C-alpha cells in the first residue's frame, strides 16, 4: 500500500487538512510539492486530469484510486482500508 499526496504547501488549506487527517490516524504518506516538481505537476494535470490540489493517489495492490481536493469520505475510506491491511 502506498499513499502519495501531491500538494501546494503555501496557503493550501485543503492540502494541509488532507495531510492532517491522514497523519492523525497514523497513515504514512509521501508528500510531493507540485510547485517545485515540474514532472509531478505535469503528471497530475496531464495524465490524471486534475487542476486542483491536493491530489491523492492511493495504491493498494493492483488497485489505484485517486482524487482531487479535500474529500473527507474518501479519506475515511482510505484510512479504513489502511487499518484493515495492518491487522
Tab-separated table of N, CA, C and O in Angstrom:
chain	number	residue	atom	x	y	z
A	1	UNK	N	0.839	-1.177	0.000
A	1	UNK	CA	0.000	0.000	0.000
A	1	UNK	C	0.881	1.236	0.000
A	1	UNK	O	1.861	1.287	0.715
A	2	UNK	N	0.500	2.180	-0.832
A	2	UNK	CA	1.263	3.426	-0.905
A	2	UNK	C	0.302	4.586	-1.081
A	2	UNK	O	-0.636	4.519	-1.876
A	3	UNK	N	0.554	5.645	-0.345
A	3	UNK	CA	-0.262	6.851	-0.410
A	3	UNK	C	0.648	8.020	-0.753
A	3	UNK	O	1.648	8.267	-0.071
A	4	UNK	N	0.313	8.722	-1.830
A	4	UNK	CA	1.055	9.907	-2.241
A	4	UNK	C	0.089	11.071	-2.288
A	4	UNK	O	-1.011	10.951	-2.838
A	5	UNK	N	0.496	12.195	-1.718
A	5	UNK	CA	-0.322	13.405	-1.733
A	5	UNK	C	0.466	14.488	-2.458
A	5	UNK	O	1.533	14.907	-2.007
A	6	UNK	N	-0.069	14.905	-3.595
A	6	UNK	CA	0.529	15.990	-4.382
A	6	UNK	C	-0.056	17.292	-3.859
A	6	UNK	O	-1.279	17.477	-3.874
A	7	UNK	N	0.801	18.191	-3.387
A	7	UNK	CA	0.341	19.378	-2.675
A	7	UNK	C	0.922	20.675	-3.215
A	7	UNK	O	1.894	20.683	-3.966
A	8	UNK	N	0.282	21.752	-2.777
A	8	UNK	CA	0.806	23.110	-2.892
A	8	UNK	C	0.911	23.598	-1.451
A	8	UNK	O	-0.086	24.004	-0.868
A	9	UNK	N	2.090	23.514	-0.845
A	9	UNK	CA	2.209	23.770	0.587
A	9	UNK	C	1.821	25.162	1.050
A	9	UNK	O	1.221	25.319	2.101
A	10	UNK	N	2.164	26.181	0.301
A	10	UNK	CA	1.940	27.549	0.778
A	10	UNK	C	0.467	27.948	0.656
A	10	UNK	O	-0.044	28.116	-0.441
A	11	UNK	N	-0.196	28.065	1.793
A	11	UNK	CA	-1.555	28.590	1.816
A	11	UNK	C	-2.640	27.672	1.297
A	11	UNK	O	-3.744	28.129	1.021
A	12	UNK	N	-2.396	26.395	1.166
A	12	UNK	CA	-3.408	25.474	0.661
A	12	UNK	C	-4.079	24.781	1.848
A	12	UNK	O	-3.567	23.792	2.381
A	13	UNK	N	-5.237	25.301	2.256
A	13	UNK	CA	-5.964	24.723	3.391
A	13	UNK	C	-6.339	23.271	3.128
A	13	UNK	O	-6.177	22.403	3.988
A	14	UNK	N	-6.845	22.991	1.920
A	14	UNK	CA	-7.269	21.633	1.600
A	14	UNK	C	-6.100	20.652	1.666
A	14	UNK	O	-6.255	19.511	2.114
A	15	UNK	N	-4.929	21.099	1.225
A	15	UNK	CA	-3.729	20.250	1.290
A	15	UNK	C	-3.367	19.955	2.745
A	15	UNK	O	-3.134	18.797	3.116
A	16	UNK	N	-3.321	21.006	3.557
A	16	UNK	CA	-2.961	20.840	4.963
A	16	UNK	C	-3.944	19.943	5.694
A	16	UNK	O	-3.545	19.051	6.454
A	17	UNK	N	-5.219	20.154	5.465
A	17	UNK	CA	-6.248	19.364	6.149
A	17	UNK	C	-6.188	17.896	5.725
A	17	UNK	O	-6.314	16.997	6.567
A	18	UNK	N	-5.990	17.643	4.444
A	18	UNK	CA	-5.877	16.263	3.961
A	18	UNK	C	-4.703	15.564	4.638
A	18	UNK	O	-4.846	14.450	5.160
A	19	UNK	N	-3.550	16.212	4.662
A	19	UNK	CA	-2.376	15.625	5.310
A	19	UNK	C	-2.616	15.404	6.796
A	19	UNK	O	-2.256	14.359	7.344
A	20	UNK	N	-3.236	16.379	7.449
A	20	UNK	CA	-3.511	16.278	8.885
A	20	UNK	C	-4.424	15.100	9.208
A	20	UNK	O	-4.213	14.399	10.199
A	21	UNK	N	-5.444	14.875	8.378
A	21	UNK	CA	-6.376	13.770	8.630
A	21	UNK	C	-5.682	12.416	8.520
A	21	UNK	O	-5.914	11.514	9.344
A	22	UNK	N	-4.828	12.256	7.530
A	22	UNK	CA	-4.086	11.004	7.401
A	22	UNK	C	-3.074	10.848	8.537
A	22	UNK	O	-2.951	9.784	9.138
A	23	UNK	N	-2.343	11.910	8.839
A	23	UNK	CA	-1.321	11.855	9.887
A	23	UNK	C	-1.937	11.547	11.256
A	23	UNK	O	-1.364	10.779	12.038
A	24	UNK	N	-3.095	12.113	11.538
A	24	UNK	CA	-3.758	11.890	12.829
A	24	UNK	C	-4.111	10.425	13.049
A	24	UNK	O	-4.196	9.968	14.191
A	25	UNK	N	-4.295	9.693	11.954
A	25	UNK	CA	-4.627	8.271	12.059
A	25	UNK	C	-3.409	7.367	11.849
A	25	UNK	O	-3.540	6.147	11.746
A	26	UNK	N	-2.229	7.972	11.756
A	26	UNK	CA	-1.005	7.204	11.621
A	26	UNK	C	-0.799	6.582	10.253
A	26	UNK	O	-0.055	5.614	10.125
A	27	UNK	N	-1.446	7.136	9.242
A	27	UNK	CA	-1.294	6.610	7.885
A	27	UNK	C	-0.104	7.310	7.224
A	27	UNK	O	-0.133	8.526	7.030
A	28	UNK	N	0.937	6.564	6.898
A	28	UNK	CA	2.104	7.192	6.275
A	28	UNK	C	1.810	7.583	4.827
A	28	UNK	O	1.042	6.912	4.133
A	29	UNK	N	2.417	8.668	4.401
A	29	UNK	CA	2.239	9.118	3.022
A	29	UNK	C	3.496	9.828	2.553
A	29	UNK	O	4.298	10.307	3.351
A	30	UNK	N	3.626	9.878	1.246
A	30	UNK	CA	4.696	10.628	0.603
A	30	UNK	C	4.079	11.928	0.107
A	30	UNK	O	3.067	11.894	-0.594
A	31	UNK	N	4.657	13.043	0.486
A	31	UNK	CA	4.171	14.344	0.009
A	31	UNK	C	5.055	14.810	-1.136
A	31	UNK	O	6.276	14.789	-1.037
A	32	UNK	N	4.412	15.237	-2.223
A	32	UNK	CA	5.134	15.757	-3.379
A	32	UNK	C	4.626	17.170	-3.648
A	32	UNK	O	3.420	17.381	-3.860
A	33	UNK	N	5.518	18.128	-3.626
A	33	UNK	CA	5.182	19.538	-3.829
A	33	UNK	C	5.130	19.836	-5.332
A	33	UNK	O	6.164	19.837	-6.005
A	34	UNK	N	3.938	20.076	-5.846
A	34	UNK	CA	3.789	20.321	-7.283
A	34	UNK	C	4.242	21.725	-7.686
A	34	UNK	O	4.349	22.011	-8.873
A	35	UNK	N	4.543	22.575	-6.706
A	35	UNK	CA	5.037	23.915	-7.043
A	35	UNK	C	6.543	23.911	-7.295
A	35	UNK	O	7.068	24.866	-7.861
A	36	UNK	N	7.215	22.843	-6.886
A	36	UNK	CA	8.662	22.758	-7.092
A	36	UNK	C	9.066	21.549	-7.929
A	36	UNK	O	10.244	21.392	-8.244
A	37	UNK	N	8.111	20.712	-8.285
A	37	UNK	CA	8.397	19.495	-9.042
A	37	UNK	C	7.580	19.521	-10.339
A	37	UNK	O	6.401	19.146	-10.347
A	38	UNK	N	8.206	19.968	-11.409
A	38	UNK	CA	7.504	20.128	-12.692
A	38	UNK	C	6.955	18.802	-13.223
A	38	UNK	O	5.866	18.759	-13.801
A	39	UNK	N	7.688	17.724	-13.033
A	39	UNK	CA	7.222	16.414	-13.505
A	39	UNK	C	5.967	15.982	-12.760
A	39	UNK	O	5.031	15.419	-13.358
A	40	UNK	N	5.908	16.251	-11.469
A	40	UNK	CA	4.720	15.905	-10.674
A	40	UNK	C	3.526	16.751	-11.108
A	40	UNK	O	2.402	16.238	-11.230
A	41	UNK	N	3.742	18.026	-11.364
A	41	UNK	CA	2.665	18.892	-11.839
A	41	UNK	C	2.134	18.398	-13.183
A	41	UNK	O	0.918	18.320	-13.394
A	42	UNK	N	3.030	18.031	-14.071
A	42	UNK	CA	2.640	17.502	-15.379
A	42	UNK	C	1.831	16.212	-15.213
A	42	UNK	O	0.829	16.005	-15.892
A	43	UNK	N	2.255	15.362	-14.303
A	43	UNK	CA	1.563	14.092	-14.064
A	43	UNK	C	0.126	14.314	-13.591
A	43	UNK	O	-0.810	13.740	-14.135
A	44	UNK	N	-0.057	15.178	-12.570
A	44	UNK	CA	-1.413	15.355	-12.029
A	44	UNK	C	-2.321	16.130	-12.976
A	44	UNK	O	-3.531	15.914	-12.977
A	45	UNK	N	-1.747	17.003	-13.797
A	45	UNK	CA	-2.590	17.768	-14.716
A	45	UNK	C	-2.819	17.042	-16.036
A	45	UNK	O	-3.958	16.874	-16.465
A	46	UNK	N	-1.757	16.585	-16.675
A	46	UNK	CA	-1.877	15.977	-17.999
A	46	UNK	C	-2.352	14.525	-17.950
A	46	UNK	O	-3.229	14.127	-18.712
A	47	UNK	N	-1.768	13.727	-17.047
A	47	UNK	CA	-2.116	12.301	-17.014
A	47	UNK	C	-3.377	12.024	-16.201
A	47	UNK	O	-4.228	11.244	-16.616
A	48	UNK	N	-3.476	12.652	-15.018
A	48	UNK	CA	-4.642	12.391	-14.172
A	48	UNK	C	-5.793	13.351	-14.453
A	48	UNK	O	-6.933	13.061	-14.108
A	49	UNK	N	-5.498	14.507	-15.037
A	49	UNK	CA	-6.537	15.451	-15.433
A	49	UNK	C	-7.040	16.381	-14.351
A	49	UNK	O	-8.133	16.938	-14.464
A	50	UNK	N	-6.260	16.601	-13.312
A	50	UNK	CA	-6.703	17.462	-12.214
A	50	UNK	C	-6.133	18.869	-12.326
A	50	UNK	O	-5.026	19.061	-12.812
A	51	UNK	N	-6.899	19.834	-11.832
A	51	UNK	CA	-6.454	21.226	-11.824
A	51	UNK	C	-6.489	21.812	-10.421
A	51	UNK	O	-6.299	23.004	-10.241
A	52	UNK	N	-6.744	20.969	-9.422
A	52	UNK	CA	-6.883	21.432	-8.042
A	52	UNK	C	-6.067	20.537	-7.123
A	52	UNK	O	-6.063	19.315	-7.275
A	53	UNK	N	-5.385	21.156	-6.175
A	53	UNK	CA	-4.641	20.402	-5.168
A	53	UNK	C	-5.479	20.331	-3.890
A	53	UNK	O	-6.329	21.191	-3.685
A	54	UNK	N	-5.250	19.324	-3.082
A	54	UNK	CA	-4.304	18.244	-3.272
A	54	UNK	C	-4.842	17.179	-4.231
A	54	UNK	O	-6.040	17.094	-4.471
A	55	UNK	N	-3.918	16.399	-4.742
A	55	UNK	CA	-4.279	15.204	-5.494
A	55	UNK	C	-3.752	14.030	-4.671
A	55	UNK	O	-2.572	13.983	-4.333
A	56	UNK	N	-4.662	13.136	-4.328
A	56	UNK	CA	-4.314	11.975	-3.509
A	56	UNK	C	-4.306	10.751	-4.415
A	56	UNK	O	-5.265	10.515	-5.152
A	57	UNK	N	-3.231	9.989	-4.343
A	57	UNK	CA	-3.070	8.774	-5.140
A	57	UNK	C	-2.807	7.632	-4.162
A	57	UNK	O	-1.820	7.647	-3.423
A	58	UNK	N	-3.724	6.655	-4.138
A	58	UNK	CA	-3.631	5.530	-3.207
A	58	UNK	C	-3.525	4.240	-3.999
A	58	UNK	O	-4.409	3.907	-4.780
A	59	UNK	N	-2.420	3.536	-3.809
A	59	UNK	CA	-2.190	2.272	-4.487
A	59	UNK	C	-2.321	1.150	-3.465
A	59	UNK	O	-1.625	1.147	-2.447
A	60	UNK	N	-3.221	0.223	-3.768
A	60	UNK	CA	-3.472	-0.913	-2.887
A	60	UNK	C	-3.394	-2.170	-3.746
A	60	UNK	O	-4.373	-2.541	-4.393
A	61	UNK	N	-2.214	-2.762	-3.792
A	61	UNK	CA	-2.009	-3.897	-4.685
A	61	UNK	C	-2.061	-3.415	-6.123
A	61	UNK	O	-1.349	-2.504	-6.517
A	62	UNK	N	-2.956	-3.988	-6.904
A	62	UNK	CA	-3.085	-3.568	-8.301
A	62	UNK	C	-4.161	-2.497	-8.492
A	62	UNK	O	-4.386	-2.029	-9.602
A	63	UNK	N	-4.810	-2.109	-7.404
A	63	UNK	CA	-5.865	-1.100	-7.468
A	63	UNK	C	-5.286	0.281	-7.177
A	63	UNK	O	-4.626	0.475	-6.154
A	64	UNK	N	-5.550	1.218	-8.073
A	64	UNK	CA	-5.094	2.596	-7.887
A	64	UNK	C	-6.320	3.498	-7.839
A	64	UNK	O	-7.160	3.475	-8.737
A	65	UNK	N	-6.415	4.265	-6.768
A	65	UNK	CA	-7.511	5.209	-6.585
A	65	UNK	C	-6.907	6.601	-6.479
A	65	UNK	O	-5.874	6.779	-5.840
A	66	UNK	N	-7.557	7.581	-7.098
A	66	UNK	CA	-7.065	8.950	-6.955
A	66	UNK	C	-8.229	9.920	-6.987
A	66	UNK	O	-9.294	9.619	-7.516
A	67	UNK	N	-8.008	11.062	-6.366
A	67	UNK	CA	-8.995	12.132	-6.351
A	67	UNK	C	-8.297	13.458	-6.105
A	67	UNK	O	-7.137	13.495	-5.728
A	68	UNK	N	-9.044	14.518	-6.313
A	68	UNK	CA	-8.526	15.861	-6.129
A	68	UNK	C	-9.380	16.604	-5.111
A	68	UNK	O	-10.598	16.418	-5.060
A	69	UNK	N	-8.738	17.444	-4.308
A	69	UNK	CA	-9.451	18.251	-3.337
A	69	UNK	C	-9.591	17.548	-1.998
A	69	UNK	O	-9.195	16.405	-1.816
A	70	UNK	N	-10.168	18.253	-1.057
A	70	UNK	CA	-10.420	17.717	0.277
A	70	UNK	C	-11.701	16.896	0.213
A	70	UNK	O	-12.784	17.433	-0.017
A	71	UNK	N	-11.582	15.590	0.380
A	71	UNK	CA	-12.727	14.687	0.274
A	71	UNK	C	-12.761	13.799	1.519
A	71	UNK	O	-12.176	12.706	1.531
A	72	UNK	N	-13.441	14.256	2.585
A	72	UNK	CA	-13.452	13.506	3.843
A	72	UNK	C	-13.935	12.066	3.711
A	72	UNK	O	-13.413	11.177	4.391
A	73	UNK	N	-14.907	11.807	2.845
A	73	UNK	CA	-15.402	10.436	2.693
A	73	UNK	C	-14.334	9.520	2.116
A	73	UNK	O	-14.141	8.399	2.598
A	74	UNK	N	-13.640	9.969	1.104
A	74	UNK	CA	-12.575	9.145	0.516
A	74	UNK	C	-11.395	8.997	1.473
A	74	UNK	O	-10.759	7.940	1.523
A	75	UNK	N	-11.108	10.041	2.212
A	75	UNK	CA	-10.039	9.955	3.203
A	75	UNK	C	-10.390	8.901	4.249
A	75	UNK	O	-9.570	8.041	4.583
A	76	UNK	N	-11.618	8.937	4.758
A	76	UNK	CA	-12.068	7.951	5.743
A	76	UNK	C	-12.009	6.546	5.175
A	76	UNK	O	-11.548	5.611	5.842
A	77	UNK	N	-12.465	6.366	3.936
A	77	UNK	CA	-12.411	5.048	3.297
A	77	UNK	C	-10.971	4.541	3.180
A	77	UNK	O	-10.692	3.369	3.424
A	78	UNK	N	-10.061	5.425	2.822
A	78	UNK	CA	-8.658	5.042	2.672
A	78	UNK	C	-8.043	4.689	4.019
A	78	UNK	O	-7.304	3.700	4.137
A	79	UNK	N	-8.360	5.464	5.046
A	79	UNK	CA	-7.869	5.174	6.397
A	79	UNK	C	-8.386	3.807	6.857
A	79	UNK	O	-7.640	3.010	7.428
A	80	UNK	N	-9.643	3.518	6.569
A	80	UNK	CA	-10.229	2.225	6.932
A	80	UNK	C	-9.517	1.082	6.223
A	80	UNK	O	-9.181	0.065	6.840
A	81	UNK	N	-9.270	1.241	4.923
A	81	UNK	CA	-8.537	0.211	4.176
A	81	UNK	C	-7.135	0.009	4.727
A	81	UNK	O	-6.667	-1.118	4.869
A	82	UNK	N	-6.477	1.109	5.036
A	82	UNK	CA	-5.125	1.026	5.587
A	82	UNK	C	-5.140	0.262	6.911
A	82	UNK	O	-4.315	-0.623	7.137
A	83	UNK	N	-6.099	0.587	7.772
A	83	UNK	CA	-6.206	-0.085	9.066
A	83	UNK	C	-6.488	-1.566	8.914
A	83	UNK	O	-5.936	-2.404	9.637
A	84	UNK	N	-7.333	-1.929	7.968
A	84	UNK	CA	-7.677	-3.337	7.747
A	84	UNK	C	-6.465	-4.121	7.253
A	84	UNK	O	-6.279	-5.287	7.623
A	85	UNK	N	-5.626	-3.505	6.424
A	85	UNK	CA	-4.444	-4.188	5.896
A	85	UNK	C	-3.371	-4.386	6.968
A	85	UNK	O	-2.581	-5.299	6.883
A	86	UNK	N	-3.365	-3.520	7.963
A	86	UNK	CA	-2.343	-3.610	9.010
A	86	UNK	C	-2.664	-4.701	10.019
A	86	UNK	O	-1.788	-5.164	10.731
A	87	UNK	N	-3.912	-5.117	10.115
A	87	UNK	CA	-4.303	-6.093	11.145
A	87	UNK	C	-4.096	-7.508	10.705
A	87	UNK	O	-3.939	-7.924	9.683
